[in-house]
Amino acid sequence: MGEGKNKHREHKEKSPYRGIRMRKWGKWVAEIREPNKRSRIWLGSYSSPVAAARAYDTAVFHLRGPSAPLNFPEYIAGEEEVRDISAATIRKKAAEVGARVDAIETAQYHVPSEGNSGRVSEKPDLNEYPNPEKSDGN
């Protein structure tokens, strides 16, 4: 009976970063367990794994300090450590970082192609009669 669980676990994609996981529908989510509690702090849902990992890093840094294992330690290096802040404040800080990174990551994949950059397509006015000089026909 335990064999079915192992098969399912083998097919599940392993998370590339600490503190995140992928939902069935492709979104990446981040959450972290509060120290000495059973509860978790929800850090958000993101399009990219990097954004979710950065949100996690922000939260773990504020919960556990600079010695916490981070996915991207280079981005936290200049951050001021603020300890003993509320779960809501940690959630807010992490969501801000995650959203900013998600926007940057998403923009990188949606840049216009070189052949189409700077070119504005005009939408025709459907209430206007066609002008023979502008037509594509003979």
Coordinates of N, CA and C in Angstrom, one line a residue:
M1 N 0.8 -1.2 0.0 CA 0.0 0.0 0.0 C 0.9 1.3 0.0
G2 N 2.0 1.3 0.6 CA 2.9 2.4 0.7 C 3.6 2.7 -0.6
E3 N 3.6 1.7 -1.6 CA 4.2 1.8 -2.8 C 3.6 3.0 -3.7
G4 N 2.3 3.2 -3.6 CA 1.6 4.2 -4.4 C 2.1 5.6 -4.0
K5 N 2.3 5.8 -2.7 CA 2.8 7.1 -2.2 C 4.2 7.4 -2.7
N6 N 5.1 6.4 -2.8 CA 6.4 6.6 -3.3 C 6.4 6.9 -4.7
K7 N 5.6 6.2 -5.5 CA 5.5 6.5 -6.9 C 5.1 8.0 -7.1
H8 N 4.1 8.4 -6.4 CA 3.6 9.8 -6.5 C 4.7 10.8 -6.2
R9 N 5.5 10.5 -5.1 CA 6.6 11.4 -4.7 C 7.7 11.4 -5.8
E10 N 7.9 10.3 -6.5 CA 9.0 10.3 -7.5 C 8.6 11.2 -8.7
H11 N 7.4 11.3 -9.0 CA 6.9 12.1 -10.1 C 6.8 13.6 -9.8
K12 N 6.7 13.9 -8.5 CA 6.6 15.3 -8.1 C 7.9 16.1 -8.3
E13 N 7.8 17.3 -8.9 CA 9.0 18.1 -9.2 C 9.6 18.6 -7.9
K14 N 10.9 18.5 -7.8 CA 11.6 18.9 -6.6 C 11.8 20.4 -6.7
S15 N 11.6 21.1 -5.6 CA 11.7 22.6 -5.6 C 13.2 22.9 -5.7
P16 N 13.5 23.9 -6.6 CA 14.8 24.3 -6.8 C 15.4 25.2 -5.6
Y17 N 14.5 25.7 -4.8 CA 15.0 26.5 -3.7 C 14.4 26.1 -2.3
R18 N 14.9 26.5 -1.3 CA 14.5 26.2 0.1 C 13.2 27.1 0.4
G19 N 12.2 26.5 1.0 CA 11.0 27.2 1.5 C 9.9 27.4 0.5
I20 N 10.0 26.8 -0.6 CA 9.0 27.0 -1.7 C 8.5 25.7 -2.2
R21 N 7.3 25.7 -2.9 CA 6.8 24.5 -3.6 C 6.0 25.0 -4.7
M22 N 5.8 24.1 -5.7 CA 5.0 24.4 -6.8 C 3.6 23.8 -6.7
R23 N 2.6 24.6 -7.0 CA 1.2 24.1 -7.0 C 1.0 23.3 -8.2
K24 N -0.1 22.5 -8.2 CA -0.5 21.7 -9.4 C -0.6 22.5 -10.7
W25 N -1.1 23.7 -10.5 CA -1.4 24.5 -11.7 C -0.2 25.4 -12.1
G26 N 0.9 25.3 -11.5 CA 2.1 25.9 -11.9 C 2.6 27.2 -11.2
K27 N 1.8 27.6 -10.2 CA 2.3 28.8 -9.4 C 3.2 28.3 -8.3
W28 N 4.2 29.2 -7.9 CA 5.1 28.9 -6.9 C 4.7 29.6 -5.6
V29 N 4.7 28.9 -4.5 CA 4.2 29.4 -3.2 C 5.3 29.3 -2.2
A30 N 5.3 30.3 -1.2 CA 6.3 30.3 -0.2 C 5.6 30.4 1.2
E31 N 6.1 29.7 2.1 CA 5.6 29.9 3.5 C 6.7 29.4 4.4
I32 N 6.6 29.8 5.7 CA 7.6 29.5 6.7 C 7.0 29.2 8.0
R33 N 7.6 28.3 8.7 CA 7.0 28.0 10.1 C 7.6 29.0 11.1
E34 N 6.7 29.5 11.9 CA 7.2 30.4 13.0 C 8.0 29.6 14.0
P35 N 9.0 30.3 14.5 CA 9.9 29.6 15.5 C 9.1 29.2 16.8
N36 N 9.3 28.1 17.3 CA 8.6 27.6 18.5 C 7.1 27.6 18.4
K37 N 6.5 27.5 17.2 CA 5.1 27.4 17.1 C 4.8 26.4 16.0
R38 N 3.5 26.0 15.9 CA 3.1 25.0 14.9 C 2.6 25.8 13.7
S39 N 2.3 27.1 13.8 CA 1.7 27.9 12.8 C 2.7 28.3 11.7
R40 N 2.2 28.6 10.6 CA 3.1 29.0 9.4 C 2.7 30.4 9.0
I41 N 3.6 31.1 8.4 CA 3.4 32.4 7.9 C 3.3 32.3 6.4
W42 N 2.2 32.6 5.8 CA 2.0 32.5 4.3 C 2.7 33.7 3.7
L43 N 3.6 33.4 2.7 CA 4.4 34.5 2.1 C 4.0 34.8 0.7
G44 N 3.0 34.1 0.2 CA 2.5 34.5 -1.1 C 2.6 33.4 -2.2
S45 N 2.0 33.7 -3.3 CA 2.0 32.9 -4.5 C 2.6 33.7 -5.7
Y46 N 3.5 33.1 -6.4 CA 4.3 33.8 -7.4 C 4.4 33.0 -8.7
S47 N 4.6 33.7 -9.8 CA 4.8 33.1 -11.1 C 6.1 32.4 -11.2
S48 N 7.1 32.9 -10.6 CA 8.5 32.3 -10.7 C 9.0 31.8 -9.4
P49 N 9.8 30.7 -9.5 CA 10.4 30.2 -8.3 C 11.4 31.1 -7.6
V50 N 12.0 32.0 -8.4 CA 13.0 33.0 -7.8 C 12.2 34.0 -6.9
A51 N 11.1 34.4 -7.4 CA 10.3 35.4 -6.6 C 9.9 34.8 -5.3
A52 N 9.4 33.5 -5.3 CA 9.0 32.8 -4.1 C 10.2 32.6 -3.2
A53 N 11.3 32.3 -3.7 CA 12.5 32.0 -2.9 C 13.0 33.3 -2.3
R54 N 12.9 34.4 -3.0 CA 13.3 35.7 -2.4 C 12.4 36.1 -1.3
A55 N 11.1 35.9 -1.4 CA 10.1 36.2 -0.4 C 10.5 35.3 0.9
Y56 N 10.8 34.1 0.7 CA 11.2 33.2 1.7 C 12.4 33.7 2.4
D57 N 13.4 34.1 1.7 CA 14.7 34.6 2.2 C 14.4 35.8 3.1
T58 N 13.6 36.7 2.7 CA 13.2 37.9 3.5 C 12.7 37.5 4.8
A59 N 11.7 36.6 4.8 CA 11.1 36.1 6.0 C 12.0 35.4 6.9
V60 N 12.8 34.5 6.4 CA 13.7 33.7 7.3 C 14.8 34.6 7.9
F61 N 15.2 35.6 7.1 CA 16.2 36.5 7.6 C 15.7 37.3 8.9
H62 N 14.4 37.7 8.8 CA 13.8 38.5 9.9 C 13.4 37.6 11.0
L63 N 13.2 36.3 10.8 CA 12.9 35.4 11.9 C 14.1 34.8 12.6
R64 N 15.1 34.5 11.8 CA 16.3 33.8 12.4 C 17.6 34.5 12.3
G65 N 17.6 35.7 11.7 CA 18.9 36.5 11.6 C 19.8 36.1 10.5
P66 N 21.0 36.8 10.5 CA 21.9 36.6 9.3 C 22.5 35.2 9.2
S67 N 22.4 34.4 10.3 CA 23.0 33.1 10.2 C 22.0 32.1 9.5
A68 N 20.8 32.5 9.2 CA 19.8 31.6 8.6 C 20.3 31.2 7.2
P69 N 20.0 29.9 6.8 CA 20.4 29.5 5.5 C 19.5 30.1 4.4
L70 N 20.0 30.8 3.5 CA 19.3 31.6 2.5 C 19.5 31.0 1.1
N71 N 18.5 31.3 0.2 CA 18.7 30.9 -1.2 C 19.6 31.9 -1.9
F72 N 19.5 33.1 -1.6 CA 20.2 34.2 -2.3 C 20.9 35.1 -1.2
P73 N 21.9 34.7 -0.5 CA 22.5 35.5 0.5 C 23.0 36.8 0.0
E74 N 23.4 36.9 -1.2 CA 23.9 38.1 -1.8 C 22.9 39.3 -1.8
Y75 N 21.6 39.0 -1.8 CA 20.6 40.0 -1.8 C 20.3 40.5 -0.4
I76 N 20.6 39.8 0.6 CA 20.2 40.2 2.0 C 21.4 40.9 2.6
A77 N 22.6 40.8 2.0 CA 23.8 41.3 2.7 C 23.7 42.7 3.3
G78 N 23.0 43.7 2.6 CA 22.9 45.0 3.1 C 21.7 45.3 3.9
E79 N 20.8 44.3 4.0 CA 19.5 44.5 4.7 C 19.8 44.6 6.2
E80 N 19.0 45.5 6.8 CA 19.1 45.7 8.3 C 18.3 44.6 9.0
E81 N 18.9 44.0 10.0 CA 18.2 42.9 10.7 C 17.2 43.5 11.7
V82 N 16.0 43.2 11.6 CA 14.9 43.6 12.5 C 14.3 42.4 13.1
R83 N 14.6 42.1 14.4 CA 14.1 40.9 15.1 C 12.8 41.2 15.9
D84 N 12.1 40.2 16.3 CA 10.9 40.3 17.1 C 9.8 41.2 16.4
I85 N 9.6 41.0 15.1 CA 8.5 41.7 14.5 C 7.4 40.8 14.3
S86 N 6.2 41.3 14.0 CA 5.0 40.5 14.0 C 5.0 39.6 12.7
A87 N 4.2 38.6 12.7 CA 4.0 37.7 11.5 C 3.5 38.5 10.4
A88 N 2.6 39.5 10.7 CA 2.0 40.3 9.6 C 3.0 41.2 9.0
T89 N 3.9 41.7 9.7 CA 5.0 42.6 9.2 C 5.9 41.8 8.3
I90 N 6.3 40.6 8.8 CA 7.1 39.7 8.0 C 6.5 39.3 6.7
R91 N 5.2 39.0 6.8 CA 4.4 38.6 5.6 C 4.4 39.8 4.6
K92 N 4.2 41.0 5.1 CA 4.2 42.2 4.2 C 5.5 42.4 3.6
K93 N 6.6 42.4 4.3 CA 7.9 42.6 3.8 C 8.3 41.5 2.7
A94 N 8.0 40.3 3.0 CA 8.3 39.2 2.1 C 7.4 39.3 0.8
A95 N 6.2 39.7 1.0 CA 5.3 39.8 -0.2 C 5.8 41.0 -1.1
E96 N 6.3 42.1 -0.5 CA 6.8 43.2 -1.3 C 8.0 42.8 -2.1
V97 N 8.9 42.1 -1.5 CA 10.1 41.6 -2.2 C 9.7 40.6 -3.3
G98 N 8.8 39.6 -2.9 CA 8.4 38.6 -3.9 C 7.7 39.2 -5.1
A99 N 6.8 40.2 -4.9 CA 6.0 40.8 -5.9 C 7.0 41.6 -6.9
R100 N 7.9 42.3 -6.3 CA 8.9 43.1 -7.1 C 9.7 42.2 -8.0
V101 N 10.2 41.1 -7.4 CA 11.0 40.1 -8.2 C 10.2 39.4 -9.2
D102 N 8.9 39.1 -8.9 CA 8.0 38.4 -9.8 C 7.8 39.4 -11.0
A103 N 7.6 40.7 -10.8 CA 7.4 41.6 -11.9 C 8.6 41.7 -12.8
I104 N 9.8 41.7 -12.2 CA 11.0 41.7 -13.0 C 11.2 40.4 -13.8
E105 N 10.9 39.3 -13.1 CA 11.1 38.0 -13.8 C 10.1 37.9 -14.9
T106 N 8.8 38.3 -14.7 CA 7.8 38.2 -15.7 C 8.1 39.2 -16.9
A107 N 8.6 40.4 -16.6 CA 8.9 41.3 -17.7 C 10.0 40.8 -18.6
Q108 N 10.9 40.0 -18.0 CA 12.0 39.5 -18.8 C 11.5 38.5 -19.9
Y109 N 10.4 37.9 -19.6 CA 9.9 36.9 -20.5 C 8.9 37.5 -21.5
H110 N 8.5 38.7 -21.3 CA 7.5 39.4 -22.2 C 8.0 40.6 -22.9
V111 N 9.3 40.6 -23.2 CA 9.9 41.8 -23.9 C 9.5 41.6 -25.4
P112 N 9.2 42.7 -26.1 CA 8.8 42.6 -27.5 C 10.0 42.1 -28.3
S113 N 9.7 41.4 -29.4 CA 10.8 40.9 -30.3 C 11.4 42.1 -31.0
E114 N 12.6 42.0 -31.5 CA 13.3 43.1 -32.2 C 12.6 43.6 -33.4
G115 N 12.0 42.7 -34.2 CA 11.3 43.1 -35.4 C 10.0 43.8 -35.1
N116 N 9.5 43.8 -33.8 CA 8.3 44.4 -33.5 C 8.4 45.6 -32.6
S117 N 9.7 45.8 -32.1 CA 9.9 46.9 -31.1 C 9.7 48.3 -31.8
G118 N 9.1 49.2 -31.1 CA 8.9 50.5 -31.6 C 7.8 50.6 -32.7
R119 N 7.3 49.6 -33.1 CA 6.2 49.6 -34.1 C 4.9 49.6 -33.5
V120 N 4.1 50.5 -33.8 CA 2.7 50.6 -33.2 C 1.7 50.2 -34.3
S121 N 0.9 49.2 -33.9 CA -0.1 48.8 -34.9 C -1.3 49.6 -34.8
E122 N -1.8 50.1 -35.9 CA -3.0 51.0 -35.9 C -4.2 50.1 -36.0
K123 N -5.2 50.4 -35.2 CA -6.4 49.6 -35.3 C -7.3 50.4 -36.3
P124 N -7.9 49.8 -37.3 CA -8.7 50.5 -38.2 C -10.0 51.0 -37.6
D125 N -10.5 52.1 -38.0 CA -11.8 52.6 -37.6 C -12.8 51.9 -38.4
L126 N -13.6 51.0 -37.8 CA -14.6 50.2 -38.6 C -15.8 51.0 -39.1
N127 N -15.9 52.3 -38.6 CA -17.0 53.1 -39.0 C -16.6 54.0 -40.3
E128 N -15.4 53.9 -40.7 CA -14.9 54.7 -41.8 C -14.8 53.8 -43.0
Y129 N -15.1 54.4 -44.2 CA -15.0 53.7 -45.5 C -13.5 53.6 -45.8
P130 N -13.1 52.4 -46.4 CA -11.7 52.2 -46.7 C -11.2 53.3 -47.7
N131 N -10.0 53.7 -47.6 CA -9.4 54.6 -48.5 C -8.6 53.8 -49.5
P132 N -8.9 54.0 -50.8 CA -8.2 53.2 -51.8 C -6.7 53.3 -51.8
E133 N -6.2 54.5 -51.4 CA -4.7 54.7 -51.4 C -4.1 53.9 -50.3
K134 N -4.8 53.6 -49.2 CA -4.2 52.8 -48.1 C -4.4 51.3 -48.2
S135 N -5.2 50.9 -49.1 CA -5.6 49.5 -49.2 C -4.4 48.7 -49.6
D136 N -4.3 47.4 -49.2 CA -3.3 46.5 -49.5 C -3.5 45.8 -50.9
G137 N -4.7 46.0 -51.4 CA -5.0 45.3 -52.7 C -4.4 46.0 -53.9
N138 N -4.8 45.6 -55.1 CA -4.3 46.2 -56.3 C -4.9 47.5 -56.5

